[in-house]
């Protein structure tokens, strides 16, 4: 049983995404991901998304919208990740958990789409968040 999780794709007004690089022990390498984290017991997913976004990247968003849920490993876990799109960003200092060692960087959304499509980004929540955000934001133009 998994408590659930959230991920947030924060997109600047210039079309850049705030991403984090984080060492993942399961794969023994650093992965490029959107900010994310587990839900605390009885925590509202939106509250968790806002918390993780600020903790991991130092970003506060004026607009945060739920853009879906994903089941990460249906044959093994009941983990469900709530996916959020964040816009209207302002920047503060990140304050990750003691056991998190993150590098924050901005990458154009279109570059990230290319990275997903050519296999450079392997993390499923990050792939889904990037592709959904690109589609949603393209349709709004």
PDB file of C-alpha atoms in Angstrom:
ATOM      1  CA  UNK A   1       0.000   0.000   0.000  1.00  0.00           C
ATOM      2  CA  UNK A   2       1.220   3.461  -0.910  1.00  0.00           C
ATOM      3  CA  UNK A   3      -0.029   6.708   0.688  1.00  0.00           C
ATOM      4  CA  UNK A   4      -0.225   8.467  -2.678  1.00  0.00           C
ATOM      5  CA  UNK A   5       1.865  11.269  -4.077  1.00  0.00           C
ATOM      6  CA  UNK A   6       1.852  14.491  -6.046  1.00  0.00           C
ATOM      7  CA  UNK A   7       3.930  15.995  -8.819  1.00  0.00           C
ATOM      8  CA  UNK A   8       3.932  19.534 -10.112  1.00  0.00           C
ATOM      9  CA  UNK A   9       5.095  20.915 -13.436  1.00  0.00           C
ATOM     10  CA  UNK A  10       5.909  24.590 -12.835  1.00  0.00           C
ATOM     11  CA  UNK A  11       5.982  26.556 -16.102  1.00  0.00           C
ATOM     12  CA  UNK A  12       7.276  30.131 -16.252  1.00  0.00           C
ATOM     13  CA  UNK A  13       5.686  32.868 -18.373  1.00  0.00           C
ATOM     14  CA  UNK A  14       8.587  32.323 -20.805  1.00  0.00           C
ATOM     15  CA  UNK A  15       7.723  28.638 -21.297  1.00  0.00           C
ATOM     16  CA  UNK A  16      10.510  27.230 -19.136  1.00  0.00           C
ATOM     17  CA  UNK A  17       9.936  24.448 -16.624  1.00  0.00           C
ATOM     18  CA  UNK A  18      11.514  24.354 -13.184  1.00  0.00           C
ATOM     19  CA  UNK A  19      13.027  20.870 -12.947  1.00  0.00           C
ATOM     20  CA  UNK A  20      15.033  19.041 -10.303  1.00  0.00           C
ATOM     21  CA  UNK A  21      17.905  16.624 -10.685  1.00  0.00           C
ATOM     22  CA  UNK A  22      17.895  14.047  -7.910  1.00  0.00           C
ATOM     23  CA  UNK A  23      19.942  10.939  -7.186  1.00  0.00           C
ATOM     24  CA  UNK A  24      17.735   7.856  -7.196  1.00  0.00           C
ATOM     25  CA  UNK A  25      19.167   4.869  -5.356  1.00  0.00           C
ATOM     26  CA  UNK A  26      17.013   2.320  -7.203  1.00  0.00           C
ATOM     27  CA  UNK A  27      18.766   3.218 -10.454  1.00  0.00           C
ATOM     28  CA  UNK A  28      22.066   4.422  -8.959  1.00  0.00           C
ATOM     29  CA  UNK A  29      21.974   7.635 -10.959  1.00  0.00           C
ATOM     30  CA  UNK A  30      20.717  11.193 -11.058  1.00  0.00           C
ATOM     31  CA  UNK A  31      17.363  11.621 -12.791  1.00  0.00           C
ATOM     32  CA  UNK A  32      15.723  14.754 -14.183  1.00  0.00           C
ATOM     33  CA  UNK A  33      12.242  15.120 -12.676  1.00  0.00           C
ATOM     34  CA  UNK A  34       9.429  17.516 -11.920  1.00  0.00           C
ATOM     35  CA  UNK A  35       9.077  18.433  -8.228  1.00  0.00           C
ATOM     36  CA  UNK A  36       7.174  15.687  -6.412  1.00  0.00           C
ATOM     37  CA  UNK A  37       6.629  13.939  -3.130  1.00  0.00           C
ATOM     38  CA  UNK A  38       4.527  11.598  -1.026  1.00  0.00           C
ATOM     39  CA  UNK A  39       1.318  12.609   0.685  1.00  0.00           C
ATOM     40  CA  UNK A  40       1.349  12.849   4.470  1.00  0.00           C
ATOM     41  CA  UNK A  41      -1.476  10.941   6.222  1.00  0.00           C
ATOM     42  CA  UNK A  42      -4.840  12.605   5.424  1.00  0.00           C
ATOM     43  CA  UNK A  43      -3.101  15.432   3.545  1.00  0.00           C
ATOM     44  CA  UNK A  44      -5.002  17.174   0.769  1.00  0.00           C
ATOM     45  CA  UNK A  45      -3.153  16.580  -2.538  1.00  0.00           C
ATOM     46  CA  UNK A  46      -3.244  20.289  -3.458  1.00  0.00           C
ATOM     47  CA  UNK A  47      -1.654  21.205  -0.119  1.00  0.00           C
ATOM     48  CA  UNK A  48       1.027  18.571  -0.734  1.00  0.00           C
ATOM     49  CA  UNK A  49       1.665  19.895  -4.237  1.00  0.00           C
ATOM     50  CA  UNK A  50       2.158  23.436  -2.926  1.00  0.00           C
ATOM     51  CA  UNK A  51       4.440  22.158  -0.147  1.00  0.00           C
ATOM     52  CA  UNK A  52       6.605  20.028  -2.429  1.00  0.00           C
ATOM     53  CA  UNK A  53       6.873  22.752  -5.060  1.00  0.00           C
ATOM     54  CA  UNK A  54       8.210  25.265  -2.553  1.00  0.00           C
ATOM     55  CA  UNK A  55      10.394  22.796  -0.635  1.00  0.00           C
ATOM     56  CA  UNK A  56      12.124  21.306  -3.658  1.00  0.00           C
ATOM     57  CA  UNK A  57      12.386  24.293  -5.988  1.00  0.00           C
ATOM     58  CA  UNK A  58      11.647  27.427  -3.982  1.00  0.00           C
ATOM     59  CA  UNK A  59       8.706  28.196  -6.281  1.00  0.00           C
ATOM     60  CA  UNK A  60       5.368  29.668  -5.244  1.00  0.00           C
ATOM     61  CA  UNK A  61       2.615  29.623  -7.875  1.00  0.00           C
ATOM     62  CA  UNK A  62      -0.337  31.949  -8.319  1.00  0.00           C
ATOM     63  CA  UNK A  63      -2.273  29.261 -10.210  1.00  0.00           C
ATOM     64  CA  UNK A  64      -2.092  25.524  -9.528  1.00  0.00           C
ATOM     65  CA  UNK A  65      -4.496  23.246 -11.359  1.00  0.00           C
ATOM     66  CA  UNK A  66      -5.077  19.517 -11.164  1.00  0.00           C
ATOM     67  CA  UNK A  67      -4.464  17.989 -14.600  1.00  0.00           C
ATOM     68  CA  UNK A  68      -4.935  14.317 -13.797  1.00  0.00           C
ATOM     69  CA  UNK A  69      -3.927  11.259 -11.837  1.00  0.00           C
ATOM     70  CA  UNK A  70      -1.626   8.419 -12.791  1.00  0.00           C
ATOM     71  CA  UNK A  71      -1.243   4.878 -11.498  1.00  0.00           C
ATOM     72  CA  UNK A  72       2.487   4.289 -11.577  1.00  0.00           C
ATOM     73  CA  UNK A  73       2.953   0.539 -11.341  1.00  0.00           C
ATOM     74  CA  UNK A  74      -0.417  -1.203 -11.672  1.00  0.00           C
ATOM     75  CA  UNK A  75       0.957  -4.734 -11.437  1.00  0.00           C
ATOM     76  CA  UNK A  76       2.842  -4.089  -8.203  1.00  0.00           C
ATOM     77  CA  UNK A  77       1.694  -1.000  -6.257  1.00  0.00           C
ATOM     78  CA  UNK A  78      -1.485   0.959  -5.616  1.00  0.00           C
ATOM     79  CA  UNK A  79       0.431   4.269  -5.831  1.00  0.00           C
ATOM     80  CA  UNK A  80      -1.595   7.108  -7.320  1.00  0.00           C
ATOM     81  CA  UNK A  81       0.087  10.392  -8.228  1.00  0.00           C
ATOM     82  CA  UNK A  82      -1.951  13.587  -8.530  1.00  0.00           C
ATOM     83  CA  UNK A  83      -0.502  15.733 -11.334  1.00  0.00           C
ATOM     84  CA  UNK A  84      -0.595  19.545 -11.136  1.00  0.00           C
ATOM     85  CA  UNK A  85       0.313  22.359 -13.518  1.00  0.00           C
ATOM     86  CA  UNK A  86       1.650  25.507 -11.834  1.00  0.00           C
ATOM     87  CA  UNK A  87       1.842  28.945 -13.469  1.00  0.00           C
ATOM     88  CA  UNK A  88       2.266  32.537 -12.335  1.00  0.00           C
ATOM     89  CA  UNK A  89       5.502  31.657 -10.574  1.00  0.00           C
ATOM     90  CA  UNK A  90       7.520  33.594  -8.031  1.00  0.00           C
ATOM     91  CA  UNK A  91      10.828  32.414  -6.625  1.00  0.00           C
ATOM     92  CA  UNK A  92      12.111  31.962  -3.080  1.00  0.00           C
ATOM     93  CA  UNK A  93      14.819  29.758  -1.594  1.00  0.00           C
ATOM     94  CA  UNK A  94      14.287  26.010  -1.783  1.00  0.00           C
ATOM     95  CA  UNK A  95      14.382  24.062   1.473  1.00  0.00           C
ATOM     96  CA  UNK A  96      14.442  20.344   0.666  1.00  0.00           C
ATOM     97  CA  UNK A  97      14.203  17.603   3.277  1.00  0.00           C
ATOM     98  CA  UNK A  98      17.481  16.661   4.998  1.00  0.00           C
ATOM     99  CA  UNK A  99      17.834  13.506   2.890  1.00  0.00           C
ATOM    100  CA  UNK A 100      17.113  15.254  -0.434  1.00  0.00           C
ATOM    101  CA  UNK A 101      20.000  16.517  -2.542  1.00  0.00           C
ATOM    102  CA  UNK A 102      18.528  18.400  -5.472  1.00  0.00           C
ATOM    103  CA  UNK A 103      19.790  20.606  -8.261  1.00  0.00           C
ATOM    104  CA  UNK A 104      17.162  22.997  -9.640  1.00  0.00           C
ATOM    105  CA  UNK A 105      17.237  24.176 -13.239  1.00  0.00           C
ATOM    106  CA  UNK A 106      15.047  25.807 -15.895  1.00  0.00           C
ATOM    107  CA  UNK A 107      14.539  23.993 -19.198  1.00  0.00           C
ATOM    108  CA  UNK A 108      12.233  25.069 -22.058  1.00  0.00           C
ATOM    109  CA  UNK A 109       9.062  22.968 -22.183  1.00  0.00           C
ATOM    110  CA  UNK A 110       9.604  22.208 -25.885  1.00  0.00           C
ATOM    111  CA  UNK A 111      13.103  20.876 -25.090  1.00  0.00           C
ATOM    112  CA  UNK A 112      11.625  18.634 -22.389  1.00  0.00           C
ATOM    113  CA  UNK A 113       9.044  17.255 -24.842  1.00  0.00           C
ATOM    114  CA  UNK A 114      11.910  16.336 -27.181  1.00  0.00           C
ATOM    115  CA  UNK A 115      13.790  14.738 -24.277  1.00  0.00           C
ATOM    116  CA  UNK A 116      10.735  12.608 -23.412  1.00  0.00           C
ATOM    117  CA  UNK A 117      10.252  11.542 -27.014  1.00  0.00           C
ATOM    118  CA  UNK A 118      13.910  10.584 -27.544  1.00  0.00           C
ATOM    119  CA  UNK A 119      14.114   8.616 -24.290  1.00  0.00           C
ATOM    120  CA  UNK A 120      16.297  10.975 -22.244  1.00  0.00           C
ATOM    121  CA  UNK A 121      13.647  11.360 -19.525  1.00  0.00           C
ATOM    122  CA  UNK A 122      12.701   7.972 -18.135  1.00  0.00           C
ATOM    123  CA  UNK A 123      10.675   8.911 -15.042  1.00  0.00           C
ATOM    124  CA  UNK A 124       7.004   8.199 -15.790  1.00  0.00           C
ATOM    125  CA  UNK A 125       5.445  10.968 -13.684  1.00  0.00           C
ATOM    126  CA  UNK A 126       7.758  13.483 -15.326  1.00  0.00           C
ATOM    127  CA  UNK A 127       6.965  12.214 -18.820  1.00  0.00           C
ATOM    128  CA  UNK A 128       3.222  12.436 -18.204  1.00  0.00           C
ATOM    129  CA  UNK A 129       3.439  15.892 -16.608  1.00  0.00           C
ATOM    130  CA  UNK A 130       5.532  17.267 -19.492  1.00  0.00           C
ATOM    131  CA  UNK A 131       3.339  15.873 -22.253  1.00  0.00           C
ATOM    132  CA  UNK A 132       0.077  16.904 -20.577  1.00  0.00           C
ATOM    133  CA  UNK A 133       1.328  20.413 -19.789  1.00  0.00           C
ATOM    134  CA  UNK A 134       2.569  20.877 -23.355  1.00  0.00           C
ATOM    135  CA  UNK A 135      -0.800  19.822 -24.794  1.00  0.00           C
ATOM    136  CA  UNK A 136      -2.836  21.941 -22.344  1.00  0.00           C
ATOM    137  CA  UNK A 137      -0.720  25.058 -22.802  1.00  0.00           C
ATOM    138  CA  UNK A 138      -0.621  24.664 -26.608  1.00  0.00           C
ATOM    139  CA  UNK A 139      -4.407  24.432 -26.744  1.00  0.00           C
ATOM    140  CA  UNK A 140      -4.757  27.639 -24.683  1.00  0.00           C
ATOM    141  CA  UNK A 141      -2.771  29.721 -27.172  1.00  0.00           C
TER     142      UNK A 141
END
